[in-house]
PDB file of C-alpha atoms in Angstrom:
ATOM      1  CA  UNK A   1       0.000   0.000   0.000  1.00 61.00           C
ATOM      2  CA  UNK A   2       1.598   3.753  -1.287  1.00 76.00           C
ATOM      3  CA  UNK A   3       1.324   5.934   1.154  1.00 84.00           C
ATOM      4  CA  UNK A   4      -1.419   8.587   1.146  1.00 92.00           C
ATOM      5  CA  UNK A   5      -1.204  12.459   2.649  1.00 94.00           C
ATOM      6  CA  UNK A   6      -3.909  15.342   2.120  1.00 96.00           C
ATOM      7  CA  UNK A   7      -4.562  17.978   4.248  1.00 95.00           C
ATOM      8  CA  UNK A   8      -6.849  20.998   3.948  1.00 96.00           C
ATOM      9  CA  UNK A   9      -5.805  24.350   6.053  1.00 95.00           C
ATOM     10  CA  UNK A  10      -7.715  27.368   6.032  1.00 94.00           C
ATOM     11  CA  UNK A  11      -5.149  30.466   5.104  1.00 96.00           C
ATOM     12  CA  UNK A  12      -6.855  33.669   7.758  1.00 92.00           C
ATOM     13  CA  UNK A  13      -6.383  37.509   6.483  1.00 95.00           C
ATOM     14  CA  UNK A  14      -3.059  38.818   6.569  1.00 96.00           C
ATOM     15  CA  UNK A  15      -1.179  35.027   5.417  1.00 96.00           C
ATOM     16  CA  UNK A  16      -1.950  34.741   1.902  1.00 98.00           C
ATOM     17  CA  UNK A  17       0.220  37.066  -0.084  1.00 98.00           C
ATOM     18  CA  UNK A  18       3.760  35.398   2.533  1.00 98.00           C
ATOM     19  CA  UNK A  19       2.179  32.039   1.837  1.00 98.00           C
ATOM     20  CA  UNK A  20       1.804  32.465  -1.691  1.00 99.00           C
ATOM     21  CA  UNK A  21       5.894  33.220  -1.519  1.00 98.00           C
ATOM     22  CA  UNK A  22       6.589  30.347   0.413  1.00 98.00           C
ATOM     23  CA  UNK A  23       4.962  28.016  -1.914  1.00 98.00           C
ATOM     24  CA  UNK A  24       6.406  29.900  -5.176  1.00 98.00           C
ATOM     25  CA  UNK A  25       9.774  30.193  -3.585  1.00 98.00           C
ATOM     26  CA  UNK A  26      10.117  33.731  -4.430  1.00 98.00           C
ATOM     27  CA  UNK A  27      11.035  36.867  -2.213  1.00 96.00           C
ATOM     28  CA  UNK A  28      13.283  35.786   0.915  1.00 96.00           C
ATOM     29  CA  UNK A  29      12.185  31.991  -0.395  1.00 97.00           C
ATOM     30  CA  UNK A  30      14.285  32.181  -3.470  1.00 96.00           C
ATOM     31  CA  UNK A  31      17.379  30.557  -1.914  1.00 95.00           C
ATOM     32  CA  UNK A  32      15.068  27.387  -1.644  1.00 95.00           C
ATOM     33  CA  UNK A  33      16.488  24.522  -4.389  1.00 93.00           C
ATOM     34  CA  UNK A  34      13.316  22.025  -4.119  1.00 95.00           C
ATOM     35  CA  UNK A  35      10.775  23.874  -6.061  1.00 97.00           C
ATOM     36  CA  UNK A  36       9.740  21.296  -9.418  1.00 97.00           C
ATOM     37  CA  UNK A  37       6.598  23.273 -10.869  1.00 98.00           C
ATOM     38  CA  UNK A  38       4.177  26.360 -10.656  1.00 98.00           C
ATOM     39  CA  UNK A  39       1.434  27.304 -12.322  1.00 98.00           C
ATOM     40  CA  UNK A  40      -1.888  29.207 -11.180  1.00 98.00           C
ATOM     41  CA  UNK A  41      -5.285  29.885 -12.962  1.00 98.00           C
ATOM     42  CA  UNK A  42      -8.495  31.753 -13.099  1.00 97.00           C
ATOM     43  CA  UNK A  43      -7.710  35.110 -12.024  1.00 98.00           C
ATOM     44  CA  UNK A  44      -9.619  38.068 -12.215  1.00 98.00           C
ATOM     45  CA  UNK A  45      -8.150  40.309 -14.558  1.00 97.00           C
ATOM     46  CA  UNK A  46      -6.618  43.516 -12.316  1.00 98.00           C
ATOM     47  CA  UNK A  47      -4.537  40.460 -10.725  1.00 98.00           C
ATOM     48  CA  UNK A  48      -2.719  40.882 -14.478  1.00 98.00           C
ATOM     49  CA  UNK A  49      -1.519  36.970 -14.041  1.00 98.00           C
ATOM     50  CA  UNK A  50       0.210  37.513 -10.643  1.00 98.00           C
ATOM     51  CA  UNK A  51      -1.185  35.085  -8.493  1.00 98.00           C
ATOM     52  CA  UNK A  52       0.673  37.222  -5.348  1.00 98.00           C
ATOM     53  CA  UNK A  53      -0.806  40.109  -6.400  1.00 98.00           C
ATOM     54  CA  UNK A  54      -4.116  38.420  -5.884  1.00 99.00           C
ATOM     55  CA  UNK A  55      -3.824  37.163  -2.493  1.00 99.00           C
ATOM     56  CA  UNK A  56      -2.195  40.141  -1.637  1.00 99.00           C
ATOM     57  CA  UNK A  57      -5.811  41.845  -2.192  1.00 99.00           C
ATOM     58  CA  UNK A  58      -7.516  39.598   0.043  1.00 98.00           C
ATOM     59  CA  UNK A  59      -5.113  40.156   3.033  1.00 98.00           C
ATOM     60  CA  UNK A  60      -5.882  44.384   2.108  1.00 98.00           C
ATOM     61  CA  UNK A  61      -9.493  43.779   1.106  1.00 98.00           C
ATOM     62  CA  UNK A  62     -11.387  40.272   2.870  1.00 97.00           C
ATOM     63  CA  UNK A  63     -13.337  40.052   6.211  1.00 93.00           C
ATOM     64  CA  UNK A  64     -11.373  39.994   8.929  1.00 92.00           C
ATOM     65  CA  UNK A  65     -12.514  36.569  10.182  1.00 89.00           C
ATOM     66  CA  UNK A  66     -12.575  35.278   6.689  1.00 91.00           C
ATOM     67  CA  UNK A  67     -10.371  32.718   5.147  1.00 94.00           C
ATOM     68  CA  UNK A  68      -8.809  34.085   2.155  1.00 98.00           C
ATOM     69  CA  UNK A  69      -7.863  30.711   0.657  1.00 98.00           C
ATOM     70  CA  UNK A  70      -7.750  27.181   0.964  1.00 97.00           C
ATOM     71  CA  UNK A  71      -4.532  24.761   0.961  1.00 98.00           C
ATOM     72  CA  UNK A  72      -4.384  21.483   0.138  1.00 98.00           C
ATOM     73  CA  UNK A  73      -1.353  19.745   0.189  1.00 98.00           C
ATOM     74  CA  UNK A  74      -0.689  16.503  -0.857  1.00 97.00           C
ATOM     75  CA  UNK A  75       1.922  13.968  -1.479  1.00 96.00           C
ATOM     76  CA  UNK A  76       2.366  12.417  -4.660  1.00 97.00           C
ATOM     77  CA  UNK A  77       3.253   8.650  -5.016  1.00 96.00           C
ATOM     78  CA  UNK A  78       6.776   8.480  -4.994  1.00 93.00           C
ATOM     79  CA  UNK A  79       6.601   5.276  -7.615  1.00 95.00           C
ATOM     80  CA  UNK A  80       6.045   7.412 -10.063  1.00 96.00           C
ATOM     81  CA  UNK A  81       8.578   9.722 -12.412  1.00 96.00           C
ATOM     82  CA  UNK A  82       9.188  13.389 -12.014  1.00 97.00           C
ATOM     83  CA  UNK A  83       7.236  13.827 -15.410  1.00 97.00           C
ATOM     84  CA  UNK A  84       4.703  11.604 -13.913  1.00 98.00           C
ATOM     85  CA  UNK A  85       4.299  13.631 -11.148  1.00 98.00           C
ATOM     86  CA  UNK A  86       4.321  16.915 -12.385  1.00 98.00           C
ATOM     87  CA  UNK A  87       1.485  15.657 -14.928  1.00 98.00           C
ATOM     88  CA  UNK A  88      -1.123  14.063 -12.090  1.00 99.00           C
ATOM     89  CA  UNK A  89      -0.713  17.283  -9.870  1.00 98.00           C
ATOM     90  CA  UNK A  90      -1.961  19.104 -12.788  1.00 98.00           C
ATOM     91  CA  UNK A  91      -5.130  16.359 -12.835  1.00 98.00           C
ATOM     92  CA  UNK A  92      -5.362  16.962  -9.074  1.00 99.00           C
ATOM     93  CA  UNK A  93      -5.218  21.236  -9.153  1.00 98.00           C
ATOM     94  CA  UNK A  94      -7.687  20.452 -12.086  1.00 97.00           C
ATOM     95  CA  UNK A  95     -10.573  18.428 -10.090  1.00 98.00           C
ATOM     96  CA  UNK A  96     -10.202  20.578  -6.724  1.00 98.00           C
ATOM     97  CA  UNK A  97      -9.658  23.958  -7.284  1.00 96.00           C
ATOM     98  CA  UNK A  98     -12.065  24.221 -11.293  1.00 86.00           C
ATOM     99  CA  UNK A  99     -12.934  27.273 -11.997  1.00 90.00           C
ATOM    100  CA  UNK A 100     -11.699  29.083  -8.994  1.00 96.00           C
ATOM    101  CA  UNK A 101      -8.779  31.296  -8.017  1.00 98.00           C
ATOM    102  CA  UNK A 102      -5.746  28.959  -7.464  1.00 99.00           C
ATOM    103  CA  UNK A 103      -1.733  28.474  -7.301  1.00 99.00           C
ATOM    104  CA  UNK A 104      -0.352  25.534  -6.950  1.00 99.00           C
ATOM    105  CA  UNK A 105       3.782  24.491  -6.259  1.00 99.00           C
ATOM    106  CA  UNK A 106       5.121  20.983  -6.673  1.00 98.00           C
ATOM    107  CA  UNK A 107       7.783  20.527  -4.186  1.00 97.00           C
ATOM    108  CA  UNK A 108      10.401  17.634  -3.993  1.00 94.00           C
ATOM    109  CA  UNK A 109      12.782  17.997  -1.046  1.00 90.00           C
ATOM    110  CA  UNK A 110      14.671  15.516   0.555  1.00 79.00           C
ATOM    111  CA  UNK A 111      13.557  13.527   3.157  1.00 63.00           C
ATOM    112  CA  UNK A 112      14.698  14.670   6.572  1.00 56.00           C
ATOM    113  CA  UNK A 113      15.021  11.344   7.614  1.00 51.00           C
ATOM    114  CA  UNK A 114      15.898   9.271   4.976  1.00 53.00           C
ATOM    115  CA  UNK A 115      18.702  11.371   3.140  1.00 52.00           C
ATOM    116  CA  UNK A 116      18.336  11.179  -0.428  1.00 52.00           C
ATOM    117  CA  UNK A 117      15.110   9.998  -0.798  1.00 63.00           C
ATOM    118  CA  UNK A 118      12.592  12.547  -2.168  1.00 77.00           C
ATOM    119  CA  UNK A 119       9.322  13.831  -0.355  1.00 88.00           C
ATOM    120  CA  UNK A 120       7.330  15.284  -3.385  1.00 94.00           C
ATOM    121  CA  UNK A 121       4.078  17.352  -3.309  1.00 96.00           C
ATOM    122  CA  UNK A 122       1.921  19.985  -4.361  1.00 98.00           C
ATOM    123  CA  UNK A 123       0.630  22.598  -2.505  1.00 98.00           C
ATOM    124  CA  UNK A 124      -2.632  24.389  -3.929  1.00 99.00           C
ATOM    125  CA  UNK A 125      -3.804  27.531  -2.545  1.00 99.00           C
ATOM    126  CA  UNK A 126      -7.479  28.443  -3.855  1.00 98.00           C
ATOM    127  CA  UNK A 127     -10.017  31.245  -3.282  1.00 98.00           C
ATOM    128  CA  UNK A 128     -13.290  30.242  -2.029  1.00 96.00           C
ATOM    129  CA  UNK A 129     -14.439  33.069  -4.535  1.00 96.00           C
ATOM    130  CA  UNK A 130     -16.305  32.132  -7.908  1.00 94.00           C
ATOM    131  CA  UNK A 131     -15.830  33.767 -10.645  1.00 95.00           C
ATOM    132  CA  UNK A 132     -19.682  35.143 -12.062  1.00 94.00           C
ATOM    133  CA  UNK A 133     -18.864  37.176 -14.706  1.00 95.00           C
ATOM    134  CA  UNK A 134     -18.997  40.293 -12.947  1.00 97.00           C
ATOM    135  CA  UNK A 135     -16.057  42.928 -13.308  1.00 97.00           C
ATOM    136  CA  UNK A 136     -15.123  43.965  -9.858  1.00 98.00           C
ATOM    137  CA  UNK A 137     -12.281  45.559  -8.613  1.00 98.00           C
ATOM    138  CA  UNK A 138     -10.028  44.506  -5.651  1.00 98.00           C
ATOM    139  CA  UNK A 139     -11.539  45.635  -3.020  1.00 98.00           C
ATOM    140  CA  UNK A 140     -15.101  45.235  -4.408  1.00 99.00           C
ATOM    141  CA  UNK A 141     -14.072  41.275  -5.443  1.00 98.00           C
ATOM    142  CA  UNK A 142     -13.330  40.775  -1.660  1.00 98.00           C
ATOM    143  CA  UNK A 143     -16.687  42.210  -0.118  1.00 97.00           C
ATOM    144  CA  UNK A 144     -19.847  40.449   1.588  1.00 95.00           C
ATOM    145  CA  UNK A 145     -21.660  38.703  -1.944  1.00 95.00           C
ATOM    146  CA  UNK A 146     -25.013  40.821  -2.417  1.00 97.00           C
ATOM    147  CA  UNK A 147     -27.667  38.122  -3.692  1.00 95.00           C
ATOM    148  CA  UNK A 148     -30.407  40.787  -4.132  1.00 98.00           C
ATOM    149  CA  UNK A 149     -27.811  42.532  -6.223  1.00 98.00           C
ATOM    150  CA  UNK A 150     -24.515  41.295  -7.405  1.00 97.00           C
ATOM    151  CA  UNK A 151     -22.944  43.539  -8.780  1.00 97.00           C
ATOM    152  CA  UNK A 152     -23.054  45.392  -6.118  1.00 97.00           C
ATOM    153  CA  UNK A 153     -20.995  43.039  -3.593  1.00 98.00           C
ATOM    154  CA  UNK A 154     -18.368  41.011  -3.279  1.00 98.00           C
ATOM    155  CA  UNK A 155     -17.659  38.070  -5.581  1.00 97.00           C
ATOM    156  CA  UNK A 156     -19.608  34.887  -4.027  1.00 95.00           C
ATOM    157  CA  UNK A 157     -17.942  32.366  -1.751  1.00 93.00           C
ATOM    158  CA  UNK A 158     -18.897  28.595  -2.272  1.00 89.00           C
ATOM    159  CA  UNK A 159     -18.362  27.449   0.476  1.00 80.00           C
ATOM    160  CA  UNK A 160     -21.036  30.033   2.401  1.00 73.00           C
ATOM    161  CA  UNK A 161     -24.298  28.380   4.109  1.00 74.00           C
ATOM    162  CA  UNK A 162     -22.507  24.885   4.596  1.00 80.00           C
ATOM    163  CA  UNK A 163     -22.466  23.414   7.949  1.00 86.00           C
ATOM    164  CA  UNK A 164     -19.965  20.894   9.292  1.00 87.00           C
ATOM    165  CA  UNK A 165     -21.489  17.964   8.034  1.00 91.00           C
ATOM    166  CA  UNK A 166     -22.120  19.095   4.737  1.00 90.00           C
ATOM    167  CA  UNK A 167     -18.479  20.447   4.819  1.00 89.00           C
ATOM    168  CA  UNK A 168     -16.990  17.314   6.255  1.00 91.00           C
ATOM    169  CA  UNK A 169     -18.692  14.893   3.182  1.00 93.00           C
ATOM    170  CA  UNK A 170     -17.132  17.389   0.580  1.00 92.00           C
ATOM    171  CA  UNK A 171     -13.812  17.239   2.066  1.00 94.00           C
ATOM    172  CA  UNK A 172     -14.478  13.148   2.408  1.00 95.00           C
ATOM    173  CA  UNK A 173     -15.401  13.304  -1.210  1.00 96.00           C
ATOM    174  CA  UNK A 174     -12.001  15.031  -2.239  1.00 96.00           C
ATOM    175  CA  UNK A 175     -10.042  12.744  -0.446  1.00 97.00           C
ATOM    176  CA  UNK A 176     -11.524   9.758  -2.455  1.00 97.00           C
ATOM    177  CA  UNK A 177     -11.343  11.703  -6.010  1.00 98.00           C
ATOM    178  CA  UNK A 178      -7.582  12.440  -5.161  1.00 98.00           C
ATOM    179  CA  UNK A 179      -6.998   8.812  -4.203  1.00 98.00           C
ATOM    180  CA  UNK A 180      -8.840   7.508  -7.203  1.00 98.00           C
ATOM    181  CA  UNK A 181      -6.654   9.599  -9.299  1.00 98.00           C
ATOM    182  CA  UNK A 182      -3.158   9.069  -8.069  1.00 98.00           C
ATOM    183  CA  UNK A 183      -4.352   4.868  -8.290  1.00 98.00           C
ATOM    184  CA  UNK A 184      -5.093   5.802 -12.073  1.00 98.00           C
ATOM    185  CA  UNK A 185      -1.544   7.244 -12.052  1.00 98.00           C
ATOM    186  CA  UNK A 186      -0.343   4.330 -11.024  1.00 98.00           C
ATOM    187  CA  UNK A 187      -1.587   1.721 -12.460  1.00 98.00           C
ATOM    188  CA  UNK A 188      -1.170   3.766 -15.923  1.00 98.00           C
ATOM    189  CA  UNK A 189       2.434   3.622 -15.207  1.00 98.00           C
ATOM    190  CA  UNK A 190       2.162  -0.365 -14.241  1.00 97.00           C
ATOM    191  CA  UNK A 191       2.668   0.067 -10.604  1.00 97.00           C
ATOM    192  CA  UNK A 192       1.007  -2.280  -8.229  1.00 96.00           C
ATOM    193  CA  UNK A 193       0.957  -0.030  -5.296  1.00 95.00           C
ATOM    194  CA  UNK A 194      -2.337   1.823  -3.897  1.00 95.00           C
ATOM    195  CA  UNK A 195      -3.209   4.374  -1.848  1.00 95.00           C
ATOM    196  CA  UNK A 196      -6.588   4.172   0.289  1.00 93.00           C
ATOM    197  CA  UNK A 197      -7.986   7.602   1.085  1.00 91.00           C
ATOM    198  CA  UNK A 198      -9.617   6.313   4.351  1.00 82.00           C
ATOM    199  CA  UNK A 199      -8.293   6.549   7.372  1.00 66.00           C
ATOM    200  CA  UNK A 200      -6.659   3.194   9.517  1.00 59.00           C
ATOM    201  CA  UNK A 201      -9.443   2.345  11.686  1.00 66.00           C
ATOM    202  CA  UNK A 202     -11.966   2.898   8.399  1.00 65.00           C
ATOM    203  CA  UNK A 203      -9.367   0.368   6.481  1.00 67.00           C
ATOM    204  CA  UNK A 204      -9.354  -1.837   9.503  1.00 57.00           C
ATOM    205  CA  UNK A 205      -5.431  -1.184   9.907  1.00 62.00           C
ATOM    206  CA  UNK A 206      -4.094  -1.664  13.702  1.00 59.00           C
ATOM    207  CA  UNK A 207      -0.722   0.250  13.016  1.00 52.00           C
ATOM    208  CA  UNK A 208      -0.351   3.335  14.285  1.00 55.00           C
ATOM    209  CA  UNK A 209      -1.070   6.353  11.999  1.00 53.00           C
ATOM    210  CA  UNK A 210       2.515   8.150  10.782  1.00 55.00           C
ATOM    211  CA  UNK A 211       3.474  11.517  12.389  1.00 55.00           C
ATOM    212  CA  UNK A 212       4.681  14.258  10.526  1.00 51.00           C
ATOM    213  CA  UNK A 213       8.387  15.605  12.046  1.00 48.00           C
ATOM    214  CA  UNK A 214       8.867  18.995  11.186  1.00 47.00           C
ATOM    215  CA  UNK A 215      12.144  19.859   9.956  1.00 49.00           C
ATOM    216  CA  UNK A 216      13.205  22.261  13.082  1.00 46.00           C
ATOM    217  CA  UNK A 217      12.395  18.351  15.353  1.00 53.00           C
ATOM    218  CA  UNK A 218      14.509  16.278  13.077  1.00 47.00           C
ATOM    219  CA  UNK A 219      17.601  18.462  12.994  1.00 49.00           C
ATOM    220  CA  UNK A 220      17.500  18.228  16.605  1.00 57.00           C
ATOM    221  CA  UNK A 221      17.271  14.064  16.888  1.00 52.00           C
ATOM    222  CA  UNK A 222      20.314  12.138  16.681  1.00 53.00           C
ATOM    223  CA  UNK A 223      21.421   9.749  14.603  1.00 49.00           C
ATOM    224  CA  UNK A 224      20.295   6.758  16.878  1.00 53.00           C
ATOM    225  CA  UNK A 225      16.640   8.106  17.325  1.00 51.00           C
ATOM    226  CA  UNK A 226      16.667   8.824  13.367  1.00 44.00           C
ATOM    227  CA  UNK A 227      17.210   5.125  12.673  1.00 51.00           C
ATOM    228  CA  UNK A 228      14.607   4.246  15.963  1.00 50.00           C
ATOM    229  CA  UNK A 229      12.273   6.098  13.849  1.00 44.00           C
ATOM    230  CA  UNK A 230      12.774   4.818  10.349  1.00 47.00           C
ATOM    231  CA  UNK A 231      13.005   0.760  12.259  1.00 45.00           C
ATOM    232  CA  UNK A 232       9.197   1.976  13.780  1.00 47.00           C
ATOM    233  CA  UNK A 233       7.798   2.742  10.177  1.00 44.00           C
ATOM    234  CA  UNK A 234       9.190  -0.146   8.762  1.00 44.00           C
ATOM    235  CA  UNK A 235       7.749  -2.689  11.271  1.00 43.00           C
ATOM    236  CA  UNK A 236       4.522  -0.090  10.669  1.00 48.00           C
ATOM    237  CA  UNK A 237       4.503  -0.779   7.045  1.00 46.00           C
ATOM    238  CA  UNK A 238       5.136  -4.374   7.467  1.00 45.00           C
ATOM    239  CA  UNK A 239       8.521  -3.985   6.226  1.00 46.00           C
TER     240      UNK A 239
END
């Protein structure tokens, strides 16, 4: 079984323009040497093709409790080529973020704990904002949607009126339609690994679930506990 890793974070006011940097490597990222691919779409036209310049506007212009984007990020199945990779993180950014607001980054950087082995994924930022047709300008795109009149408010958010349940199924629902696509991937390619979108105790798995170790926690581990922790996800894995 391939290993499978999406998460969904909401990005607040004030965090989207920096984390648009971040996942571009540009600005005081630029030094970074494990960006693979970029690429963003649908933007309103005073963004003039700058993704940055767009998230910039909703830090300046959204709600102040409101989420100016979305980010998934999600690891693609390392049994697959660079080329292969780049190509199904296009089919991913493609099914999740549609018609909206997006930039995505493909990152590949070594693992922390393994050395030379590669840790690739793509990051996708995307605007809850839909795109109706209406010309609005910055500030006016990032304003309270008017349903009596829209072209008087704020560009529409789709993810407005949806409780937790309804929001929990969607984000269920994603999680299958990426897994179903990376599978596709790989059997395309004429691997026999899977990934399962579900989580242990749905699978009926009795290993523990992995933890994430941030980069700052594995610089500080020594060599001993590295090799404790790659022994524990081996036996894990049934390796």
């Amino acid at each position: 079984m391939a290993s499978f890793h999406y998460t969904v974070k909401s990005g607040k006011k004030g965090a989207a323009g920096q984390h648009s940097n971040y996942i571009g490597r540009k600005g005081s990222f630029e030094d970074r040497d494990d960006l693979i691919a970029t690429g963003h779409g649908n933007l309103p036209a005073w963004a003039d093709g700058n993704p940055t310049a767009f998230w910039r506007a909703g830090d300046r212009y959204e709600r102040a409790n409101g989420a100016v984007y979305r980010e998934h990020e999600i690891a693609l199945p390392a049994e697959l080529t660079r080329e292969q990779q780049v190509a199904l993180a296009g089919e991913i950014v493609n099914e999740l973020a549609a018609d909206k607001p997006h930039e995505y980054a493909i990152h590949a950087p070594r693992a922390a704990i393994q050395g030379e082995v590669e840790n690739a994924h793509v990051h996708l930022m995307v605007s809850d904002r839909v795109d109706d047709g209406v010309e609005r300008s910055p500030q006016q795109t990032f304003m309270r949607y008017n349903a009596a009149h829209p072209e008087r408010g704020g560009r529409r958010k789709d993810s407005g009126g949806k409780n937790k349940l309804e929001m929990r199924d969607a984000l269920i629902e994603k999680r299958r339609k990426v897994a179903e696509l990376q599978n596709t991937a790989l059997e395309r390619h004429g691997h026999d690994a899977r990934v399962d979108h579900r989580t242990l105790k749905e699978q009926g798995e009795k290993r523990r679930p992995e933890k994430h170790l941030g980069a700052a926690r594995v610089r500080r581990m020594t060599d001993e506990l590295k090799l404790r922790h790659q022994e524990t996800r081996q036996a894990d894995n049934g390796g």
